[in-house]
CSV table of C-alpha atoms in Angstrom, one decimal:
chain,number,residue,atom,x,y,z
Q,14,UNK,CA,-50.3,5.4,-15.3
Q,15,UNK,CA,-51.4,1.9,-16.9
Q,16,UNK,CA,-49.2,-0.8,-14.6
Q,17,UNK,CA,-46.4,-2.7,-16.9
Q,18,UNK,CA,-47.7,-6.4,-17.4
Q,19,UNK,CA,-46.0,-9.3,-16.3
Q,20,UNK,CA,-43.9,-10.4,-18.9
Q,21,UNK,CA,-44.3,-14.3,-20.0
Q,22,UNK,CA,-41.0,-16.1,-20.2
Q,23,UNK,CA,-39.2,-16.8,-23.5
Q,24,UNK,CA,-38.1,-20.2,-22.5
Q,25,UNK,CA,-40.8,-22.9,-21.2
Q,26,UNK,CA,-38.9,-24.9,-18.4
Q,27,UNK,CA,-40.0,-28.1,-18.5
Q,28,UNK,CA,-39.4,-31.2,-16.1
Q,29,UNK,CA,-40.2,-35.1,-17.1
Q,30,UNK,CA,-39.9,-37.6,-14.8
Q,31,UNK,CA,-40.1,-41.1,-16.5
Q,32,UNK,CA,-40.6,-43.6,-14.6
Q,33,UNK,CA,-42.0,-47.6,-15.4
Q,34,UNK,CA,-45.7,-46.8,-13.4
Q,35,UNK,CA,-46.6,-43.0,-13.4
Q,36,UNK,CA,-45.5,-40.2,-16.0
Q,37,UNK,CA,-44.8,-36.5,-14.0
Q,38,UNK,CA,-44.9,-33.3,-15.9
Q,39,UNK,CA,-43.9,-29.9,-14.3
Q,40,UNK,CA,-43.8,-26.7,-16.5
Q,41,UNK,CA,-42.3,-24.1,-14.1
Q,42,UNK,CA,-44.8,-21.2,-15.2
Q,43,UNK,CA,-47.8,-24.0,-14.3
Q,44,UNK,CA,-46.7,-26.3,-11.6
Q,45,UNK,CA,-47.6,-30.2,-12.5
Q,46,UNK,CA,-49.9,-30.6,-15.2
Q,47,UNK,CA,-49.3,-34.2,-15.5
Q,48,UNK,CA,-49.2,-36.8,-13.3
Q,49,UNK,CA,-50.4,-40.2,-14.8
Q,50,UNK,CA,-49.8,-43.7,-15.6
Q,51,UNK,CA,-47.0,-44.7,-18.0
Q,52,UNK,CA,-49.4,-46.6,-20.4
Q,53,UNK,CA,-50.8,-45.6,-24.4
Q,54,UNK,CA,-53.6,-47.5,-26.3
Q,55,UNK,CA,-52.7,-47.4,-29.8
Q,56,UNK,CA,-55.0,-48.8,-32.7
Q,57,UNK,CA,-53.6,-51.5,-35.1
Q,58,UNK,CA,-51.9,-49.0,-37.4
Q,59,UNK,CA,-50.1,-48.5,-34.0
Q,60,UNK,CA,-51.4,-44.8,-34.1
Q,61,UNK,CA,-51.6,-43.3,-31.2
Q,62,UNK,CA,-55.4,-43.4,-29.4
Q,63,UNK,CA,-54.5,-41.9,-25.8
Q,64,UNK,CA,-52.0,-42.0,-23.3
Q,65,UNK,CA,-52.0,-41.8,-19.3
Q,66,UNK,CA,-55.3,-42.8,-17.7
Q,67,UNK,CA,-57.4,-42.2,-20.6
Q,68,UNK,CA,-55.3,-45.5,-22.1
Q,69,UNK,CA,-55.6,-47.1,-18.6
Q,70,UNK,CA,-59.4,-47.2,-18.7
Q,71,UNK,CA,-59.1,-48.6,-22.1
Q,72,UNK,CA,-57.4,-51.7,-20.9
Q,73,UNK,CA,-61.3,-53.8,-21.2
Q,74,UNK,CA,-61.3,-52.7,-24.5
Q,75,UNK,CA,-58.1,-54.4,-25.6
Q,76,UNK,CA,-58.5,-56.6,-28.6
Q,77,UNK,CA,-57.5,-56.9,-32.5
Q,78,UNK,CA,-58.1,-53.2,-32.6
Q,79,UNK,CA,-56.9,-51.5,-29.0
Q,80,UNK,CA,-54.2,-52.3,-27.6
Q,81,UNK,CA,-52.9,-50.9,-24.4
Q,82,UNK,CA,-49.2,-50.9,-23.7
Q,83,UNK,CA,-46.4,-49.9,-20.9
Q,84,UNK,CA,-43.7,-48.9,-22.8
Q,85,UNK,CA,-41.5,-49.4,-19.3
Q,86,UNK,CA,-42.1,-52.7,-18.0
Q,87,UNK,CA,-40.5,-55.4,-16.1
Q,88,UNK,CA,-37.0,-54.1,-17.3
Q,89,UNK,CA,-37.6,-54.3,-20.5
Q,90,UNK,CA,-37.9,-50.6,-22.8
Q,91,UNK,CA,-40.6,-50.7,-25.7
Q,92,UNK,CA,-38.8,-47.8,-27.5
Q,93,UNK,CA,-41.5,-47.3,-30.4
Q,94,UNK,CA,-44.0,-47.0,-28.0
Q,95,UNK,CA,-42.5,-44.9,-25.2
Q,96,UNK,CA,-41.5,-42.5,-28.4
Q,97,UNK,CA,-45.0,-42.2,-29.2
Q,98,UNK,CA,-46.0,-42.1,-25.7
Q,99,UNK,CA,-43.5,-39.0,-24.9
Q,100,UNK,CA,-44.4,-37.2,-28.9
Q,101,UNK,CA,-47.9,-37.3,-27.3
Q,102,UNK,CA,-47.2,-36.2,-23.9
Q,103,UNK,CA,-45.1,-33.1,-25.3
Q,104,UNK,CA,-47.9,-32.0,-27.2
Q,105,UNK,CA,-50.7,-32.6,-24.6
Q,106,UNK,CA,-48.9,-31.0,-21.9
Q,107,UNK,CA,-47.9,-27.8,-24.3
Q,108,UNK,CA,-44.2,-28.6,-23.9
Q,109,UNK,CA,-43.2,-27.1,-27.2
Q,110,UNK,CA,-44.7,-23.8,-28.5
Q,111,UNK,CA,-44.6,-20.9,-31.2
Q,112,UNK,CA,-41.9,-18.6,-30.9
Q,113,UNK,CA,-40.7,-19.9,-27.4
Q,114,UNK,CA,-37.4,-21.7,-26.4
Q,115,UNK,CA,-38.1,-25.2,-24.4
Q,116,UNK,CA,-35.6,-26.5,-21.9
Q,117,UNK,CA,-36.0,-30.1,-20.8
Q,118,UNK,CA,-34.6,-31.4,-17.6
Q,119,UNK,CA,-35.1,-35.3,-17.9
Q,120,UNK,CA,-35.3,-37.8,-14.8
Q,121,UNK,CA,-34.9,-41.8,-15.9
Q,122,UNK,CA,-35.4,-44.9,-13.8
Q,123,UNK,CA,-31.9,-47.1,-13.8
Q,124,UNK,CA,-33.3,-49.9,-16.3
Q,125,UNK,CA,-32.6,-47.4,-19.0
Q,126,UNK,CA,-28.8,-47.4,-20.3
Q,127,UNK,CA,-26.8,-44.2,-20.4
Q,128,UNK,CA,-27.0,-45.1,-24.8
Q,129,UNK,CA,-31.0,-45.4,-24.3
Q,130,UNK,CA,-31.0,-41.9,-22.4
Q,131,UNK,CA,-29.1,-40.2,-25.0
Q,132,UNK,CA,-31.5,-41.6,-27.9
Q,133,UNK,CA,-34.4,-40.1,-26.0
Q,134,UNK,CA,-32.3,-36.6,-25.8
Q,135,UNK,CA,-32.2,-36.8,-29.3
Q,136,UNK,CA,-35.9,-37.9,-29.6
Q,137,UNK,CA,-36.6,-34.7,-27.6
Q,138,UNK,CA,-34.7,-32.6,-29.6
Q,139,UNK,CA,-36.2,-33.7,-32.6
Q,140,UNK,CA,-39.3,-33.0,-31.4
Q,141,UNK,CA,-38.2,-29.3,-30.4
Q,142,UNK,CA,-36.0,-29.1,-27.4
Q,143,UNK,CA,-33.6,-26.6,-27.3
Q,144,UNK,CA,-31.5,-28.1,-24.3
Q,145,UNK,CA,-32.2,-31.2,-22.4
Q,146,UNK,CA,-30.2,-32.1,-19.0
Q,147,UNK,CA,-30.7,-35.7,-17.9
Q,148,UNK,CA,-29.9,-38.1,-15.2
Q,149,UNK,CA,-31.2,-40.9,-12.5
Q,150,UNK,CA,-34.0,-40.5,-10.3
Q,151,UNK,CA,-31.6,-40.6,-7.2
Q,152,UNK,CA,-30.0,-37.4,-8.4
Q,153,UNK,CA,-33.2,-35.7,-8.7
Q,154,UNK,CA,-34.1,-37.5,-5.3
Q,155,UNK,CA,-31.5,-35.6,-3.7
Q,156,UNK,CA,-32.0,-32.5,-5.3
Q,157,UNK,CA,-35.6,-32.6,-4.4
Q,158,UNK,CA,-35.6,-33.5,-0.7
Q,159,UNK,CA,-33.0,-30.4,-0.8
Q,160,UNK,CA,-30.2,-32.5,0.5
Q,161,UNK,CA,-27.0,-30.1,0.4
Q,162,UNK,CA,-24.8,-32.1,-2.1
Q,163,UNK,CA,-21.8,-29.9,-1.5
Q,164,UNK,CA,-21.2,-30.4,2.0
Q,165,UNK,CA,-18.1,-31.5,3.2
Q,166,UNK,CA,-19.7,-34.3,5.1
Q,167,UNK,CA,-21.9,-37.7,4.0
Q,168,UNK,CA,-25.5,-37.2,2.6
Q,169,UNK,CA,-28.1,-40.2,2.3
Q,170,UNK,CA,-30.9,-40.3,0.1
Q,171,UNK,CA,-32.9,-43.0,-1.0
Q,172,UNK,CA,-35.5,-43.8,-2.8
Q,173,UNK,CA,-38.1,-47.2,-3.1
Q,174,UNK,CA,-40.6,-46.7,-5.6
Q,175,UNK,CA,-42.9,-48.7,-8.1
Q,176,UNK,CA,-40.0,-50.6,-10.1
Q,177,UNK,CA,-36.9,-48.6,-8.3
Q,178,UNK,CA,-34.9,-49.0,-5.0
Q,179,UNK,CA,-32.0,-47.3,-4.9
Q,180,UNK,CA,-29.5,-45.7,-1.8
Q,181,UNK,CA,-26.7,-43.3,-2.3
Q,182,UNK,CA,-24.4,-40.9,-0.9
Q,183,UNK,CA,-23.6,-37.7,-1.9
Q,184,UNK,CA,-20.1,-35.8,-0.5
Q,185,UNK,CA,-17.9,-32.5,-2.1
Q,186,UNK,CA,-20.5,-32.2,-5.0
Q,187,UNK,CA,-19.6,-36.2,-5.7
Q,188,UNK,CA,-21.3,-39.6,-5.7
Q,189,UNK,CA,-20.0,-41.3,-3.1
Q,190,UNK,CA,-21.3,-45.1,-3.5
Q,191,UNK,CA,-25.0,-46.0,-4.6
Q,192,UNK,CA,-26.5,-49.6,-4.7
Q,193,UNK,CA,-30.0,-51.1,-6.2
Q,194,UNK,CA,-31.8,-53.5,-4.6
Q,195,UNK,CA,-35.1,-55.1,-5.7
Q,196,UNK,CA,-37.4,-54.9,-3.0
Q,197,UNK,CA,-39.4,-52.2,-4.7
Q,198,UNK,CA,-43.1,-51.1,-5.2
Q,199,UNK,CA,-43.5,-54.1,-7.4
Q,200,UNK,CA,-42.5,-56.7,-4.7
Q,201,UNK,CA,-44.6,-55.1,-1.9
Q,202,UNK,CA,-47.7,-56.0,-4.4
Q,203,UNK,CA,-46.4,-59.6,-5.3
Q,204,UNK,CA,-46.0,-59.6,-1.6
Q,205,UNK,CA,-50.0,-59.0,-1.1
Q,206,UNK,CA,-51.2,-60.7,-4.3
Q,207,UNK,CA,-49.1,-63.9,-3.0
Q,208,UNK,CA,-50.8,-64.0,0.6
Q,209,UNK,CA,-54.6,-63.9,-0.5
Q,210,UNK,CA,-53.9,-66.4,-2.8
Q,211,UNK,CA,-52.1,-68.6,-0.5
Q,212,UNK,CA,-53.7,-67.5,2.6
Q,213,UNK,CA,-57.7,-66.5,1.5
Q,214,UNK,CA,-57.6,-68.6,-1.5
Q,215,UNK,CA,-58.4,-65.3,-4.0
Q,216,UNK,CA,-56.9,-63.9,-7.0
Q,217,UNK,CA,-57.4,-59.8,-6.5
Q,218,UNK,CA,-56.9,-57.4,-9.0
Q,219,UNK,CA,-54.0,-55.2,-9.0
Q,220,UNK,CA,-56.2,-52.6,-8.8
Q,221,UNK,CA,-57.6,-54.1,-5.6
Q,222,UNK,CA,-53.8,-54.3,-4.6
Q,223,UNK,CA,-53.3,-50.7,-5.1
Q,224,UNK,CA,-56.2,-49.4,-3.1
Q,225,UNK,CA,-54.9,-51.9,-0.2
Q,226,UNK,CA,-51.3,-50.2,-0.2
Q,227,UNK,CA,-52.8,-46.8,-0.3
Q,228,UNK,CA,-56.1,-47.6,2.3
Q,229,UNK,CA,-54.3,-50.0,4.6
Q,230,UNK,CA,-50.4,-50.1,3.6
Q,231,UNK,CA,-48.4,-49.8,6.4
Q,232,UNK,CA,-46.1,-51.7,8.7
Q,233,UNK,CA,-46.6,-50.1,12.3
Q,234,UNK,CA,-49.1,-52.7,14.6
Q,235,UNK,CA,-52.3,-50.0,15.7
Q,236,UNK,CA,-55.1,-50.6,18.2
Q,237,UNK,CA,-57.9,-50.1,16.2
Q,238,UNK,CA,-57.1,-51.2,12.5
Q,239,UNK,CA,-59.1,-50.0,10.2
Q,240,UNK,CA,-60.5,-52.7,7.6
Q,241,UNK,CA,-61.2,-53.6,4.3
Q,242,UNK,CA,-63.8,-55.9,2.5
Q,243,UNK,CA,-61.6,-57.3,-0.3
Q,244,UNK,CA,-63.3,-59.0,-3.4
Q,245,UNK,CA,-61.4,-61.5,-5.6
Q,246,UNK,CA,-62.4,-64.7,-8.4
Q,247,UNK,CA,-61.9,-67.7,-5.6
Q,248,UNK,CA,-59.4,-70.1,-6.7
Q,249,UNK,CA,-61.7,-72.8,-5.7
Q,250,UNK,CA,-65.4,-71.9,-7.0
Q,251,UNK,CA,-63.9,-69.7,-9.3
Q,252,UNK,CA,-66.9,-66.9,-8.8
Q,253,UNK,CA,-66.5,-63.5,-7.0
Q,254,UNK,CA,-66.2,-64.0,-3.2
Q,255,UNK,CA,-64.7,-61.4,-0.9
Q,256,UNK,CA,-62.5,-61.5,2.4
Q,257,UNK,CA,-61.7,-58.9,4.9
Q,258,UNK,CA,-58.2,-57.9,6.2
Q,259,UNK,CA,-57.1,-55.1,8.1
Q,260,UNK,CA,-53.9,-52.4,8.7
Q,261,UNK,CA,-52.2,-55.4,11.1
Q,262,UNK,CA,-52.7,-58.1,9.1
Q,263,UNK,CA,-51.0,-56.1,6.2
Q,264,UNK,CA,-48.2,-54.9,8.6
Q,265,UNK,CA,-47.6,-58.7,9.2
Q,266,UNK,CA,-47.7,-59.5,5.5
Q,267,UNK,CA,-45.1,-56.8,4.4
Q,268,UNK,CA,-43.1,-57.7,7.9
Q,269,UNK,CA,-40.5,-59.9,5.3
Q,270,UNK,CA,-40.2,-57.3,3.0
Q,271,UNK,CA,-39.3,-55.3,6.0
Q,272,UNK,CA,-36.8,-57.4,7.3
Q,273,UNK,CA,-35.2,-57.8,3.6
Q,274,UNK,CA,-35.1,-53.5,3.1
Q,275,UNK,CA,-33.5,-53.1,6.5
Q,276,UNK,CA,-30.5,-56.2,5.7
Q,277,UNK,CA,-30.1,-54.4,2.4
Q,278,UNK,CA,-29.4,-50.6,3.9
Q,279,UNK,CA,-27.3,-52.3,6.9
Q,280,UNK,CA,-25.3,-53.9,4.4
Q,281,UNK,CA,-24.5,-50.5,2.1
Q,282,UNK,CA,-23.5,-48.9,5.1
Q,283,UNK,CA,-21.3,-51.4,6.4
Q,284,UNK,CA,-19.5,-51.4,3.2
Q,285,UNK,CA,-18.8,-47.5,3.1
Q,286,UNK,CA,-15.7,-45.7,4.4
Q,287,UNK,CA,-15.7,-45.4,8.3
Q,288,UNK,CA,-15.9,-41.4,8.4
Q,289,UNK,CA,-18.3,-41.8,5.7
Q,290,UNK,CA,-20.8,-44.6,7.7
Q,291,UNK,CA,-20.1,-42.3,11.0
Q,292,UNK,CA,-21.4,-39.8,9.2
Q,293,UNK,CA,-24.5,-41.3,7.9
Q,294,UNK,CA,-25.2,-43.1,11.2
Q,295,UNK,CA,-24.8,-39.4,12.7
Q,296,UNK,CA,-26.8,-37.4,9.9
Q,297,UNK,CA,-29.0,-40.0,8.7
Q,298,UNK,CA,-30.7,-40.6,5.3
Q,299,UNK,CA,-33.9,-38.8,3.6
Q,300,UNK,CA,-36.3,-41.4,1.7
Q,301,UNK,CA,-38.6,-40.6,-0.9
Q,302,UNK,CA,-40.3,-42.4,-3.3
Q,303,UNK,CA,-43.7,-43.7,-3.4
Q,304,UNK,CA,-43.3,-46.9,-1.2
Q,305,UNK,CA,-42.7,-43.9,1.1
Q,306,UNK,CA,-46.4,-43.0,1.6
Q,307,UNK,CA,-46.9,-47.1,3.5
Q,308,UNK,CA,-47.5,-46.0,7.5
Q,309,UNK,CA,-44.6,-46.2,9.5
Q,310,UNK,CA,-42.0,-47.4,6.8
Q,311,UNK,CA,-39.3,-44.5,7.8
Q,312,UNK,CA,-39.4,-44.8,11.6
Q,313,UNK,CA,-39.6,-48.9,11.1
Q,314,UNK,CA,-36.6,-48.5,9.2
Q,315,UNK,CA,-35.0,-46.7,11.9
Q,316,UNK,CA,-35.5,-48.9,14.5
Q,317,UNK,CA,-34.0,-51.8,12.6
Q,318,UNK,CA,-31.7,-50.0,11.1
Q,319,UNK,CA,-30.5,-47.8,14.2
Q,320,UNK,CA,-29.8,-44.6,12.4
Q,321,UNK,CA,-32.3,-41.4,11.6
Q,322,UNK,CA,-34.3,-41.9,8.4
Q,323,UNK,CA,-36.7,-38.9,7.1
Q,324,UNK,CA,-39.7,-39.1,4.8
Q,325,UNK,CA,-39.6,-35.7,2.4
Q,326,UNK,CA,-42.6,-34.2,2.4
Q,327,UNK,CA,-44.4,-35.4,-0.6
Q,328,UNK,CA,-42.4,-38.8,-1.7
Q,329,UNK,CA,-43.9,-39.3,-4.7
Q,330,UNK,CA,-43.4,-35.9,-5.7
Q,331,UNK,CA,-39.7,-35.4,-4.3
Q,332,UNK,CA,-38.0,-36.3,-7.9
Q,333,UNK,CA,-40.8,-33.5,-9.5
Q,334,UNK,CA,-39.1,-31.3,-7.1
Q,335,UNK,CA,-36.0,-32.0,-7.9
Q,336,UNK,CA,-36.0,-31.5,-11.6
Q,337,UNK,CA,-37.6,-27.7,-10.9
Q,338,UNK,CA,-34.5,-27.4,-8.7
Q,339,UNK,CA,-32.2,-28.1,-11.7
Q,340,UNK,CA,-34.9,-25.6,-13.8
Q,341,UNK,CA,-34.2,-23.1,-11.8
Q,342,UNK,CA,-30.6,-23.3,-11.1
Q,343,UNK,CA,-30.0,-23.8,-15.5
Q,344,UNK,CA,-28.1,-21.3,-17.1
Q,345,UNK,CA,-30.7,-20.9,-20.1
């Protein structure tokens, strides 16, 4: 007897988390199939030539006829061009097929307006959404790290990422209190951009930045650092000269950053109801996010902080997770 086939699903699930430095893209039947910058390159007609890092590495190319463009950036929203960017996405990532149903669930970072979120609904409706469910990353935060939102008792999540820093608390299915802060992603680079220019007399790349944070990011003091030759345009010759710094001497460069993250958590807590701080102080809070991935940033936290905070598993990935959560829970 010939065994029944597996039947493919009517509906494509679909997940999009938006977010001002990296694009994610889960399709429940796939897993992730995009995880890329937030950028497009569009030629002067302003058609579109490529999105994600295929626009990236077009960045030396920008001139009358390239241009290369973050539709999110420095809390401002480029709407023509994230519209383009997300009409391409949908049909790069197979979002929207023949004969099939698509169900979007949407996570946005908090410099878009609840009036923006619902002109991108309709954007992706236009384009062939059946049903799209939207709402902040911290939602989708909690949802991912698998927080129990329900519970009679205080939840923390938070999450410090590229262009967001957020806290929140979650009690009875409700949002307790949340606050923003902006100490994020973006100021830990400034932070290291600002010191080898003061400090080593070199202006570095931001790519150079990047592979610092992910090579030597941390905050934690270790015995044997681990080092980097760093190459920059000196402010004084102006040619190419290079420098070396290590894990500690990054530890003591973020130390204000630090300092600033643990006076702004002490501060949300002391401003919650007592049975919901106790409660917090007692449970403690999940972080996510990608600042998440710098060595030692949850258990430094702790220590200045003097409660339990826990790193999800995969921070970057933790609002991903939490979209295919909703996904999965949808009535469709």
């Amino acid at each position: 007897m010939k065994a029944k086939e597996k039947r493919k699903p009517k509906t494509i699930l679909a997940g999009i988390d938006i977010g001002s430095s990296r694009v994610r893209v889960l399709l429940e039947d796939e897993g992730l199939v995009f995880d890329e910058p937030c950028v497009l390159a569009v030629d002067r007609k302003g058609q579109c030539l490529a999105i994600g890092e295929q626009a990236w590495q077009m960045r030396g190319l920008s001139d009358d006829e390239v241009r290369v463009i973050r539709p999110l950036e420095n809390n401002v929203v480029n709407f023509p061009a994230l519209d383009t960017f997300l009409e391409q996405l949908c049909l790069d990532t197979g979002i929207f097929r023949m004969f099939k149903k698509t169900v979007i669930a949407l996570s946005y970072p908090t410099m878009l307006s609840s009036q923006d979120v619902q002109v991108l609904k309709e954007h992706l409706i236009h384009l062939g959404a059946e049903k799209v469910y939207f709402d902040q990353e911290i939602l989708f935060s909690a949802l991912g790290s698998r927080i129990d939102l329900y519970a009679p008792v205080a939840s923390g999540i938070m999450n410090i990422g590229h262009e967001n820093c957020e806290i929140a608390v979650y009690a009875k299915g409700q949002l307790i209190e949340k606050s923003g802060f902006s100490m994020n992603g973006q100021a830990v680079s400034r932070q290291i951009t600002g010191w080898f220019h003061d400090q080593k007399r070199l202006l570095v790349s931001e790519e150079t930045v990047e592979s610092i944070k992910e090579n030597l990011g941390g905050f934690i003091p270790v015995r044997r650092p681990k080092a980097m030759e760093i190459r920059g345009i000196s402010l004084d010759t102006h040619n190419l000269e290079s420098a070396v710094i290590d894990e500690n001497q990054i530890a003591q460069v973020l130390e204000p950053i630090l300092e600033q993250w643990a006076i702004w958590i002490t501060a949300f807590l002391e401003a919650l109801d007592p049975s919901d701080r106790q409660d917090i102080i007692m449970r403690g809070i999940v972080a996510c996010g990608g600042c998440l991935k710098l060595r030692g940033l949850a258990s430094s936290l702790s220590n200045l902080c003097g409660l339990p905070i826990y790193c999800t598993d995969e921070p970057s990935l933790t609002v991903i997770q939490g979209l295919s959560s909703l996904l999965q829970k949808a009535e469709l």
